[in-house]
Short mmCIF file of C-alpha atoms in Angstrom, two decimals:
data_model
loop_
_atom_site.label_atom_id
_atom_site.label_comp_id
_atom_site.label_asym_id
_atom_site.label_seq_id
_atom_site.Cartn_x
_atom_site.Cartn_y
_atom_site.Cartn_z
CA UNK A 1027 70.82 53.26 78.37
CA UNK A 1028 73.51 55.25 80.83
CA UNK A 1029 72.50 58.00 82.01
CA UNK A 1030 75.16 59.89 80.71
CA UNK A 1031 73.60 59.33 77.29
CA UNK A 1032 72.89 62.62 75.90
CA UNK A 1033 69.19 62.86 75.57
CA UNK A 1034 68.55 60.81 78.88
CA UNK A 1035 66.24 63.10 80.45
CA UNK A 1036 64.61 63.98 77.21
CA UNK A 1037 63.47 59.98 76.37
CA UNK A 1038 62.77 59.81 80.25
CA UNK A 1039 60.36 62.20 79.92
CA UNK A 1040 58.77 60.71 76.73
CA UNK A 1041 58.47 57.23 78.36
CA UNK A 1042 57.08 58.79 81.40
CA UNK A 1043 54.47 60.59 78.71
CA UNK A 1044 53.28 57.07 77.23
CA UNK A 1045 50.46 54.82 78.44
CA UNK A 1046 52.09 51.88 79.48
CA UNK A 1047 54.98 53.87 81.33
CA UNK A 1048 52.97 57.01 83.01
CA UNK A 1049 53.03 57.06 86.67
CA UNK A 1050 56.21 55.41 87.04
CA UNK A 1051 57.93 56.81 89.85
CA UNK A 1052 61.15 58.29 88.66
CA UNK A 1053 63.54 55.93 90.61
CA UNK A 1054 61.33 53.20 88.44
CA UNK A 1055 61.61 54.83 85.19
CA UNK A 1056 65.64 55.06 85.96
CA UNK A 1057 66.20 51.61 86.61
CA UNK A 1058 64.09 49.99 83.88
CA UNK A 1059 66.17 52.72 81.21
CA UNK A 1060 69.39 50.88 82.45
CA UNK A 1061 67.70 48.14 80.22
CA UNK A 1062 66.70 50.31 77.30
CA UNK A 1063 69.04 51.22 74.58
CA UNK A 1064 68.28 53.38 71.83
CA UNK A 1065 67.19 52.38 68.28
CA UNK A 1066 66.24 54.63 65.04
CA UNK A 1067 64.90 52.52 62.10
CA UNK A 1068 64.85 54.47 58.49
CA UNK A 1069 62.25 55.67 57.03
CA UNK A 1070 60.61 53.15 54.75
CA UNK A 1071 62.12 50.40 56.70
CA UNK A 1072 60.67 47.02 56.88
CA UNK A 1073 61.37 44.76 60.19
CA UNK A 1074 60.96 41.17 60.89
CA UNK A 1075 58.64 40.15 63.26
CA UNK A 1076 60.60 37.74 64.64
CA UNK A 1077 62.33 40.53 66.60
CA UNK A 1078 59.43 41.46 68.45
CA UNK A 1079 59.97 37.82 69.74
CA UNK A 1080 63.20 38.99 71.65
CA UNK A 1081 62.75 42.82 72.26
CA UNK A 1082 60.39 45.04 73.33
CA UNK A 1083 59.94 48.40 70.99
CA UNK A 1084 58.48 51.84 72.77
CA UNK A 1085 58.08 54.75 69.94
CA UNK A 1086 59.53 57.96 71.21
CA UNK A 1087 59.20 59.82 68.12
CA UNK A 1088 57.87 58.92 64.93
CA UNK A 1089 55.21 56.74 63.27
CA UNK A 1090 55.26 52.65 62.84
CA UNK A 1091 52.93 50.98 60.27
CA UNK A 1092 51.67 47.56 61.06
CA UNK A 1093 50.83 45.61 58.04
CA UNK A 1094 49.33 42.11 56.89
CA UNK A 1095 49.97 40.91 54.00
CA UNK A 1096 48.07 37.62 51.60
CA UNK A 1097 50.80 35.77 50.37
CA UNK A 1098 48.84 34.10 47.55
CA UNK A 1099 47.56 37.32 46.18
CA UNK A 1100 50.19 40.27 47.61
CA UNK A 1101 47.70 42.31 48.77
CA UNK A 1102 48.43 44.53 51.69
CA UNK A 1103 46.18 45.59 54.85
CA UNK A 1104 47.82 47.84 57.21
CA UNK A 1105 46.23 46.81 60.70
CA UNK A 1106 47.26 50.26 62.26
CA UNK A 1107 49.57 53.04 62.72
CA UNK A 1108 51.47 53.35 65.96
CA UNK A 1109 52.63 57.25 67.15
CA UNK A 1110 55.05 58.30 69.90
CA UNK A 1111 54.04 56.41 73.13
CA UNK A 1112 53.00 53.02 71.81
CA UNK A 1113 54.25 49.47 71.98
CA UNK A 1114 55.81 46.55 69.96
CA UNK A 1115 54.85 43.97 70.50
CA UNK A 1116 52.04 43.75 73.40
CA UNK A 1117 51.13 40.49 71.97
CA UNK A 1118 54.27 38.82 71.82
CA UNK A 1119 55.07 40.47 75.69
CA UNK A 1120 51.57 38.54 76.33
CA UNK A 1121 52.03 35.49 75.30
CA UNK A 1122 55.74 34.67 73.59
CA UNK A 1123 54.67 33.87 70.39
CA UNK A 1124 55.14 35.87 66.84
CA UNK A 1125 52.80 38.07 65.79
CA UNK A 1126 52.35 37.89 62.06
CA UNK A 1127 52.66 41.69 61.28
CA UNK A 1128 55.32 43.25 59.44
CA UNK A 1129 56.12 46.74 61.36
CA UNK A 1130 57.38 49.59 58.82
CA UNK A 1131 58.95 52.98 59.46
CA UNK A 1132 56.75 55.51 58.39
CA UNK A 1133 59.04 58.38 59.09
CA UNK A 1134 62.67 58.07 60.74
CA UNK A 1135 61.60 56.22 64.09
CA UNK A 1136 63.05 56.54 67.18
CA UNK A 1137 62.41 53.62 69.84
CA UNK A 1138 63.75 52.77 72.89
CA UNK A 1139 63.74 48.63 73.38
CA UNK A 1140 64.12 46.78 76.00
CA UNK A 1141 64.45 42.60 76.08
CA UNK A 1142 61.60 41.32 76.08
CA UNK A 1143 61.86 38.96 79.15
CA UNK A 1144 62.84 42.17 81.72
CA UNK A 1145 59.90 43.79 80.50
CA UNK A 1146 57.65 40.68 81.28
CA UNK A 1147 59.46 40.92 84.78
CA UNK A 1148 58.12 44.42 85.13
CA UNK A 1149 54.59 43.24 85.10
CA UNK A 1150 54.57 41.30 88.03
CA UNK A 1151 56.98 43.17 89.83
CA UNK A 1152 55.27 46.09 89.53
CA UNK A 1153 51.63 46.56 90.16
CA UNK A 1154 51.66 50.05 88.28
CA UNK A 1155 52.65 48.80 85.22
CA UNK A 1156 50.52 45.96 85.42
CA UNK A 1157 47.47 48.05 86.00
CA UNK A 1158 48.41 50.43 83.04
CA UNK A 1159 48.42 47.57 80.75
CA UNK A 1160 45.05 46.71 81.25
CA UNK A 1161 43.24 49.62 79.54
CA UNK A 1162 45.96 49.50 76.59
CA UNK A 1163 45.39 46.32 76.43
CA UNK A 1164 41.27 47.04 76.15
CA UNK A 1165 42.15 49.84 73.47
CA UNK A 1166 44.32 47.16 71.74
CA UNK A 1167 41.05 44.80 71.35
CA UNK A 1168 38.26 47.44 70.64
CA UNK A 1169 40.77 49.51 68.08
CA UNK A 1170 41.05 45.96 66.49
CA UNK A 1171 37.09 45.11 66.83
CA UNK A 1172 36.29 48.61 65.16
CA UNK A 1173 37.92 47.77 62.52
CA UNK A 1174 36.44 43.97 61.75
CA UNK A 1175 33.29 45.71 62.26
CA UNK A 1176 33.96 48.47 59.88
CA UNK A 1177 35.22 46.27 57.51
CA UNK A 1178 32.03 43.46 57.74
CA UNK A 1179 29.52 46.52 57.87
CA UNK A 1180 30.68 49.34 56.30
CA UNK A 1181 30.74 50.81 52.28
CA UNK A 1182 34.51 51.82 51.34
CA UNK A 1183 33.33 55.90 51.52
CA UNK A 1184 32.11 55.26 54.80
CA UNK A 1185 35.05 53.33 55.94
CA UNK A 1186 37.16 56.17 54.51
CA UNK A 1187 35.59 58.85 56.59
CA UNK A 1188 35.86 56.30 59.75
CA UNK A 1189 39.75 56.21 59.32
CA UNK A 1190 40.44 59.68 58.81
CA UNK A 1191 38.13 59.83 62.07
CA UNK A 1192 40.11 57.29 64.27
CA UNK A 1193 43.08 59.71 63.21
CA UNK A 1194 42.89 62.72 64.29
CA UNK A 1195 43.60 64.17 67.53
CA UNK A 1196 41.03 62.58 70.33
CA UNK A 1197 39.88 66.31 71.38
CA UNK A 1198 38.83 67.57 67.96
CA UNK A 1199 35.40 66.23 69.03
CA UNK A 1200 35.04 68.56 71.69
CA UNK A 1201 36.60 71.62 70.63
CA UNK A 1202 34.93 73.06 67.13
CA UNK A 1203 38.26 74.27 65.87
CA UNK A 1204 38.26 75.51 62.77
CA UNK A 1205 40.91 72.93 60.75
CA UNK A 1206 41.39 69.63 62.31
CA UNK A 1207 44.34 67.96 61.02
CA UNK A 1208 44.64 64.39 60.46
CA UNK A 1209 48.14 64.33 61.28
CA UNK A 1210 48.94 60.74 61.90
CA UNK A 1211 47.58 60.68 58.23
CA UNK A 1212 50.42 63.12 56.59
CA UNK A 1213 52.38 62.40 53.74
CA UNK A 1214 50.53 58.80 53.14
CA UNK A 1215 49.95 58.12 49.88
CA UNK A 1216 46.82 56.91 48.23
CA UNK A 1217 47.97 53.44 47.99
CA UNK A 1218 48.81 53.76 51.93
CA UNK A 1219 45.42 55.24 52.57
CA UNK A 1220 43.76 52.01 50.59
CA UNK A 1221 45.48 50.08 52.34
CA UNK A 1222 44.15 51.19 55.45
CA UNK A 1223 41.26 51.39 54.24
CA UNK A 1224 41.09 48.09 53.13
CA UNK A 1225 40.10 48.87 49.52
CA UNK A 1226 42.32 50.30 46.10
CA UNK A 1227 44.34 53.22 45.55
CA UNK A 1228 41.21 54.58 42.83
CA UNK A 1229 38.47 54.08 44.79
CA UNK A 1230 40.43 55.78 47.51
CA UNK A 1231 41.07 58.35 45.07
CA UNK A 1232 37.68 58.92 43.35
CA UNK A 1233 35.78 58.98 46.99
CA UNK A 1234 38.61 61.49 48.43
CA UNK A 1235 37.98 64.02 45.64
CA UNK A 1236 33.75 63.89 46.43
CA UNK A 1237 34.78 64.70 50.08
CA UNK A 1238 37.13 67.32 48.92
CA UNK A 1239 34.14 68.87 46.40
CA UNK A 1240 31.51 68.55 49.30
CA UNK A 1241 33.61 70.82 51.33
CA UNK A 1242 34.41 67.71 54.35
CA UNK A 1243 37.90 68.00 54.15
CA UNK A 1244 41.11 69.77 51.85
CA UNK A 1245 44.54 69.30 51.45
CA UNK A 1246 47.61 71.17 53.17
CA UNK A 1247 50.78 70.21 52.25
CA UNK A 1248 50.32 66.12 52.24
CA UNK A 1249 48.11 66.57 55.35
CA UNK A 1250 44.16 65.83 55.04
CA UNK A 1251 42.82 68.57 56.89
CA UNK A 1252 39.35 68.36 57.89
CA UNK A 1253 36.53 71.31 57.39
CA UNK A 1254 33.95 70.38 58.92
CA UNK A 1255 33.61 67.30 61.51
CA UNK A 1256 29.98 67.44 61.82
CA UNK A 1257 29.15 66.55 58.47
CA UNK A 1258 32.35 63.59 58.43
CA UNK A 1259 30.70 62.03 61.41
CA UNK A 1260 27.61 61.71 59.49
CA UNK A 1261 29.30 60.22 56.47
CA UNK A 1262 30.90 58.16 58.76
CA UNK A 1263 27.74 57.12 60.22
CA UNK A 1264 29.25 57.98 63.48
CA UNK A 1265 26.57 60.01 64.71
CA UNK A 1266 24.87 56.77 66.73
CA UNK A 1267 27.75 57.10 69.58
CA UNK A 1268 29.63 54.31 66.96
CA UNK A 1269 32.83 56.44 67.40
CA UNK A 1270 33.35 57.54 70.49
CA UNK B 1295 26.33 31.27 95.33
CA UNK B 1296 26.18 29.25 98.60
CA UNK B 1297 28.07 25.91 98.49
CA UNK B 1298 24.49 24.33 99.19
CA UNK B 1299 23.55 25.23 95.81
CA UNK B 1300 22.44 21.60 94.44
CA UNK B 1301 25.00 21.67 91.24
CA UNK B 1302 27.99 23.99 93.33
CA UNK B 1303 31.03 21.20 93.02
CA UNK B 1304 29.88 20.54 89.45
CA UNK B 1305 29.80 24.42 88.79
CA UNK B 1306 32.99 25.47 90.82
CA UNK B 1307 34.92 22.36 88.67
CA UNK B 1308 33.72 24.20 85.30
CA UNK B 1309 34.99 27.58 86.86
CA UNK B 1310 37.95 25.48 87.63
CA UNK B 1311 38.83 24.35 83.89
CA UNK B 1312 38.03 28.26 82.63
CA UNK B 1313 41.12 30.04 81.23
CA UNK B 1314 40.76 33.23 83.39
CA UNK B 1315 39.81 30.67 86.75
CA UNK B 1316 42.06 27.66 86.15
CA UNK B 1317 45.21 27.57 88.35
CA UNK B 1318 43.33 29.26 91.25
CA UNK B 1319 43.49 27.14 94.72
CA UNK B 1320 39.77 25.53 95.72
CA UNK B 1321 39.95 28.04 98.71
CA UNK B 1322 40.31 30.95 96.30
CA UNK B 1323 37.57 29.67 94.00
CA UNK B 1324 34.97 28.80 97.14
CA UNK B 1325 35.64 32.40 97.65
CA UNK B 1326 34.81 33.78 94.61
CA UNK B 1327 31.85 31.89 93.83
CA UNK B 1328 30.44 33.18 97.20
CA UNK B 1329 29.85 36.63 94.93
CA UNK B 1330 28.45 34.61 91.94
CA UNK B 1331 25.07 34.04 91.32
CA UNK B 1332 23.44 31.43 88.81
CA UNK B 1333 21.88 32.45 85.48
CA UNK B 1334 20.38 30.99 82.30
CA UNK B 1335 19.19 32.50 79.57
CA UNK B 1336 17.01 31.22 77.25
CA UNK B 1337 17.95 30.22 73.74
CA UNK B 1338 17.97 33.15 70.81
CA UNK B 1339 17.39 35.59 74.14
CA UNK B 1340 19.44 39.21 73.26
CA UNK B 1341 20.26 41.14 76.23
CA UNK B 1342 21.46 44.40 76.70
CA UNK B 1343 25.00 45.18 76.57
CA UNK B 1344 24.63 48.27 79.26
CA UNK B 1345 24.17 44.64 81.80
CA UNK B 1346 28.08 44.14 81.35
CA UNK B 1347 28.91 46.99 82.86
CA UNK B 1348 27.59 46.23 86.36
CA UNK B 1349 27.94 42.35 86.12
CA UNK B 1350 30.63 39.46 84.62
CA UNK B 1351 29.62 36.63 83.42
CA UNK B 1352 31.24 33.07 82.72
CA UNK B 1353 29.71 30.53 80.04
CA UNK B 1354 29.32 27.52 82.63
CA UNK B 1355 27.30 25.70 79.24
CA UNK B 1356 25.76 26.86 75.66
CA UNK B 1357 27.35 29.19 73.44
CA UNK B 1358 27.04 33.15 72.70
CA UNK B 1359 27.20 35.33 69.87
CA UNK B 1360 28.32 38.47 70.03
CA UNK B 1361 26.68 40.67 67.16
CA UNK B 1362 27.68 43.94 65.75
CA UNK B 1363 25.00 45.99 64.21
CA UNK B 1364 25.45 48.77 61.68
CA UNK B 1365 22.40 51.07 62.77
CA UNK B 1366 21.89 52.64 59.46
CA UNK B 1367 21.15 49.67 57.45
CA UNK B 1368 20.17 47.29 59.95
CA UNK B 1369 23.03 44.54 59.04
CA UNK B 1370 24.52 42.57 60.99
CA UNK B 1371 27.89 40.83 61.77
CA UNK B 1372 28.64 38.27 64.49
CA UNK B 1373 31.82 39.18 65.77
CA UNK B 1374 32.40 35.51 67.61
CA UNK B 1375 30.96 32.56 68.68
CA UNK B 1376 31.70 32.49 73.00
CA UNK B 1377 31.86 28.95 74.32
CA UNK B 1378 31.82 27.36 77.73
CA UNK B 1379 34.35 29.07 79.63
CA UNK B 1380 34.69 32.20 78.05
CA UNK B 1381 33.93 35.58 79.90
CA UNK B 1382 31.41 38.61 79.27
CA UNK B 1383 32.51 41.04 79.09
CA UNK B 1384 36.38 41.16 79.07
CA UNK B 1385 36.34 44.82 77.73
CA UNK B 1386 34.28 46.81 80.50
CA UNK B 1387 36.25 44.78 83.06
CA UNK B 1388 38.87 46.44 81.62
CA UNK B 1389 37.94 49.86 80.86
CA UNK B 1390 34.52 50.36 82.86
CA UNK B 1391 33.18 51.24 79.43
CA UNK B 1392 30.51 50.09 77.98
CA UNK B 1393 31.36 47.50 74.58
CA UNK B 1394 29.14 47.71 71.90
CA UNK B 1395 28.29 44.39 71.11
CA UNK B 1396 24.93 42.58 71.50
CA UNK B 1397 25.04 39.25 73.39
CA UNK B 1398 22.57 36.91 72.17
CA UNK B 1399 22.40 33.02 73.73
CA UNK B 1400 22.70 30.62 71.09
CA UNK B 1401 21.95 27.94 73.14
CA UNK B 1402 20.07 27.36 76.46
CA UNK B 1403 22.80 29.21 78.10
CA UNK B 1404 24.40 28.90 81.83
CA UNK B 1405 26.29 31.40 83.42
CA UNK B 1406 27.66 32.29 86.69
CA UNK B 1407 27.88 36.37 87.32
CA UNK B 1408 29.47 38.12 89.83
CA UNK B 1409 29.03 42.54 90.56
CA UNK B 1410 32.01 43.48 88.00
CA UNK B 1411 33.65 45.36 90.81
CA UNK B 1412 34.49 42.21 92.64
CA UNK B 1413 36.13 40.95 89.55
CA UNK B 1414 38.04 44.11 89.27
CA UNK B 1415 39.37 43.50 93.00
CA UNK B 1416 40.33 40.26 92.32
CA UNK B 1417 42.67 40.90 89.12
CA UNK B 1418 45.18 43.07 91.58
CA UNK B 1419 44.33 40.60 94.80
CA UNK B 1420 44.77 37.43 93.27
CA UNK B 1421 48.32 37.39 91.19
CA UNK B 1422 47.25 33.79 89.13
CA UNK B 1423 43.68 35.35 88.28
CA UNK B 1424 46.15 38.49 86.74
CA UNK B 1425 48.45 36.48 85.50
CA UNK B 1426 45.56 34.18 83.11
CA UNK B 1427 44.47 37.13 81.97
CA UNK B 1428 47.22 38.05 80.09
CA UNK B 1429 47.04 35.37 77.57
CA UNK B 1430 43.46 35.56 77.28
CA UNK B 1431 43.94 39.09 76.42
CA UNK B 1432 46.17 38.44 74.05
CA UNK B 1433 44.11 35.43 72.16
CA UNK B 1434 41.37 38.34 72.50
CA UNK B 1435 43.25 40.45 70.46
CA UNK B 1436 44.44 38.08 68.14
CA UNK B 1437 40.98 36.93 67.01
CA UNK B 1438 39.74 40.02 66.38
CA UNK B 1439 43.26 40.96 64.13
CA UNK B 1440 42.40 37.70 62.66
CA UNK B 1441 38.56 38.71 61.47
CA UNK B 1442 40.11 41.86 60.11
CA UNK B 1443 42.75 41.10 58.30
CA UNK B 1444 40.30 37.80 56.98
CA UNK B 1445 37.35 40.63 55.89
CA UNK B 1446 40.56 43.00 54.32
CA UNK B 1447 42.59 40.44 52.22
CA UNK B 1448 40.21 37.40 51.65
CA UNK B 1449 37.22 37.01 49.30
CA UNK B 1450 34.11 35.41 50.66
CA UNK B 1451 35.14 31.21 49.58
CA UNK B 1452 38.20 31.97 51.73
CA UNK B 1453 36.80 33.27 54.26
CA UNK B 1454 33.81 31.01 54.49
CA UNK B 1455 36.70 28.14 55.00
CA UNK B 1456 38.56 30.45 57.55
CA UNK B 1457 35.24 30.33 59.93
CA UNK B 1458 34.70 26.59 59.43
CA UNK B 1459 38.44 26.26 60.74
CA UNK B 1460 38.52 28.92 63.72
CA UNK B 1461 35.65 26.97 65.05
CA UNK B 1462 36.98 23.29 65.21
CA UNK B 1463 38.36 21.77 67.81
CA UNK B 1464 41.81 23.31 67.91
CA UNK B 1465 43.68 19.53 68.14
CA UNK B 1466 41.99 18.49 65.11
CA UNK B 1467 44.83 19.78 63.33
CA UNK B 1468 47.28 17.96 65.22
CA UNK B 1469 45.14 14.38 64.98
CA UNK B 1470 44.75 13.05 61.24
CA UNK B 1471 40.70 12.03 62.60
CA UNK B 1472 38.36 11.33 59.94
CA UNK B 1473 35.55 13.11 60.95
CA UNK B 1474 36.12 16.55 62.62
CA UNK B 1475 33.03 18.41 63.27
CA UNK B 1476 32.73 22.29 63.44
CA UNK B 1477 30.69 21.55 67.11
CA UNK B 1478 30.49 25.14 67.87
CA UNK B 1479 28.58 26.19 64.64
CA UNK B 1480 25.97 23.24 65.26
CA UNK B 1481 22.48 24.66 64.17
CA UNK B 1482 23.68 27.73 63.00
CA UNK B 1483 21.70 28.78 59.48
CA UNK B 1484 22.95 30.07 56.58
CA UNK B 1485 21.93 33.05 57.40
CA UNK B 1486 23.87 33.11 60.94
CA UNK B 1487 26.80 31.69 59.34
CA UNK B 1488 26.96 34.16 56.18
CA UNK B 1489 27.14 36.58 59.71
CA UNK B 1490 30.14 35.25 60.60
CA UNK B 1491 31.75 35.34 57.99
CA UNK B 1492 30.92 38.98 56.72
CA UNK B 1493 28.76 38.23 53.61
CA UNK B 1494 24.92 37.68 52.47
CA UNK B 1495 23.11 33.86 53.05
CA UNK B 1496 22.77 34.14 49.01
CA UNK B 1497 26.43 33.47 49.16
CA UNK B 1498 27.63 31.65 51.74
CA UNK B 1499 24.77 29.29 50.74
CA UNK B 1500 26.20 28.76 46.98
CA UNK B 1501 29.91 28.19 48.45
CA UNK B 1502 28.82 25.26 51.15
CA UNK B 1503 27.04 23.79 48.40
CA UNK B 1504 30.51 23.90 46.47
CA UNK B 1505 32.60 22.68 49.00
CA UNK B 1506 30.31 19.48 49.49
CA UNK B 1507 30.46 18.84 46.02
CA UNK B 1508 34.12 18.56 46.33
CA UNK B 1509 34.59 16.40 48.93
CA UNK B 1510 35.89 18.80 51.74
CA UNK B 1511 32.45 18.86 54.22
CA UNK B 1512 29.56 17.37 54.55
CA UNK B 1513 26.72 18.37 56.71
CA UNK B 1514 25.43 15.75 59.62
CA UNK B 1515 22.39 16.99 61.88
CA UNK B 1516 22.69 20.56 61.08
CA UNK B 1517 26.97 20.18 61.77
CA UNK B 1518 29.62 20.79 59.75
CA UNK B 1519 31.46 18.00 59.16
CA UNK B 1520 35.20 18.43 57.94
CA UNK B 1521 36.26 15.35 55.17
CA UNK B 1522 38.99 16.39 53.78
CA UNK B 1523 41.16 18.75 56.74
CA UNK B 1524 44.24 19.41 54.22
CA UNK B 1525 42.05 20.71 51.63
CA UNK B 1526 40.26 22.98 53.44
CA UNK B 1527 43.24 24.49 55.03
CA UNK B 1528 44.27 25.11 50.98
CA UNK B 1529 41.28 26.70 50.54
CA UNK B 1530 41.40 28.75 53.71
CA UNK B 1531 44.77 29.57 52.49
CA UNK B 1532 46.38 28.61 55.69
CA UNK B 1533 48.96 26.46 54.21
CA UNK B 1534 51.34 29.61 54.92
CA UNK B 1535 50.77 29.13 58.71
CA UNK B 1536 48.35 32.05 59.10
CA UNK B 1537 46.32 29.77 60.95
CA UNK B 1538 47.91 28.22 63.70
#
């Protein structure tokens, strides 16, 4: 990317914003965007994950689903949602080989990429890039282990309440506003929400209403907004420190 | 751990063949195993998971479980089987947080620990120590991706033959052998293997007994014995290369 490109300074600042990029010195962040170009993938879009294999994805606006899929059955689990800031792939930058996920445009994505091999030159040349990997990579493996573990030990409400916790904004816990929205949630359908849920579209459906009659959560234009967090955490069996 | 120590070369060799330790010079590793200390802890011991947070420990011999308990109900899920080699815990070296997990020695276990802030040096001192932890990152990622995307899209036969394969000796697939044993789940019971695999002893018991009766495994002093490889990868429905 030149930096004549018209929204330089805008994605400079988002990659500057995101985990793995953050204190980057400016001169840094300039010379590693001469190896970024600029990517939008439509909304809906499905992506090989062979790419990941050759280039190095950074979201700067938009979500990215990450899905599994059973190929004897169809079935569909999606892993995780990625929002502005995060990476694809930090497995295949790890260790070169394919990550079976398929990644899917929730929205109209914007990414920056860079190929993959420079990027894998960045973390031994520079030591502040290397040291922000290590606690994404740590979220990377505990996001992961919460789920396994919600999955072996958890009933499909209580999973349910779990997700819509992991999604919304990290400081809802400590502020008691009065609507939290899950907004990496909006505009998913029930069948998306199963399928992060791992579990069916009506079971989804039936277990959503009882949270909506119990007064946990409503509603607001394709957004799950939740009423009160206190009595989600206890649904969600969070109330042991489980979620942080 | 002074170089006195009566077992040190046969201890600093075993550090030596570790993923994170391998590659390091003998100077390097007489170094670090000055700030490592000798442990064992005794078969079906559980120890606090706070410890990991002020000490890291390498499996010198024996294996570990790491178990997941849902608080609520009391049930429990065993995350992963650690082996010789393997680290504790890879997570609060990371992140300085504490990881949730209960370790619990399946075996007469050996370790060598060292203060977890010494570790932390040595990722940015030693470059080779940095760079092995990137693909053991990664492989700790994958694994746990694995377990939740097994527990999301598989039903409990599937999975049960999943387990068997994760823990075999990973060239067994390459060699055509007639006997491959599932080593690291020797002595487990039905009940610690119906852990693993996310399900009830009820269960997992009435699905071994199946596939003996079909020829795939057979059991030899409390060990899984693998008879028929290409069948159980059928079952395990890793014909589609979801298992490597």
């Amino acid at each position: 990317m030149n930096h004549t490109f018209p929204l330089y300074l805008h994605y400079r600042q988002r990659l500057a914003k995101s985990d793995l990029f953050k204190t980057l010195s400016i001169d840094t962040l300039d010379d590693m965007l001469k190896n970024f170009r600029f990517e939008t993938w439509k909304k809906g879009s499905q992506h090989d994950s062979k790419l990941a294999l050759q280039r190095f994805y950074v979201i700067v606006e938009g979500r990215m689903e990450l899905i599994r899929i059973n190929p004897e059955t169809g079935k569909a689990f999606t892993l995780m949602i990625l929002k502005e800031g995060d990476v694809y792939d930090v497995l295949s930058l790890l260790d070169s080989r394919e990550h079976d996920v398929i990644p899917v445009a929730l929205d109209d994505l914007k990414l920056l990429s860079a190929p993959m091999s420079r990027v894998r030159d960045w973390v031994h040349k520079h030591p502040e890039f290397n040291q922000n990997m290590m606690p994404y990579l740590s979220q990377c493996i505990r996001v992961r282990e919460e789920i396994a573990t919600d999955l072996a030990l958890h009933d499909t409400p209580t999973r349910l309440a779990r997700v819509i916790l992991r999604y919304i904004p990290v400081d809802s816990s400590q502020h008691q506003a009065d609507e939290i929205k899950a907004e990496l949630l909006h505009d998913l359908s029930n069948e998306q929400l199963a399928q992060l849920v791992g579990s069916v579209r009506q079971v989804v459906n039936s277990h959503l209403g009882k949270m909506k009659k119990e007064g946990l959560i409503h509603m607001d234009h394709h957004q799950i907004v939740v009423d009160d967090l206190q009595r989600l955490r206890i649904k969600a069996e969070a109330i042991h420190g489980l979620l942080q």
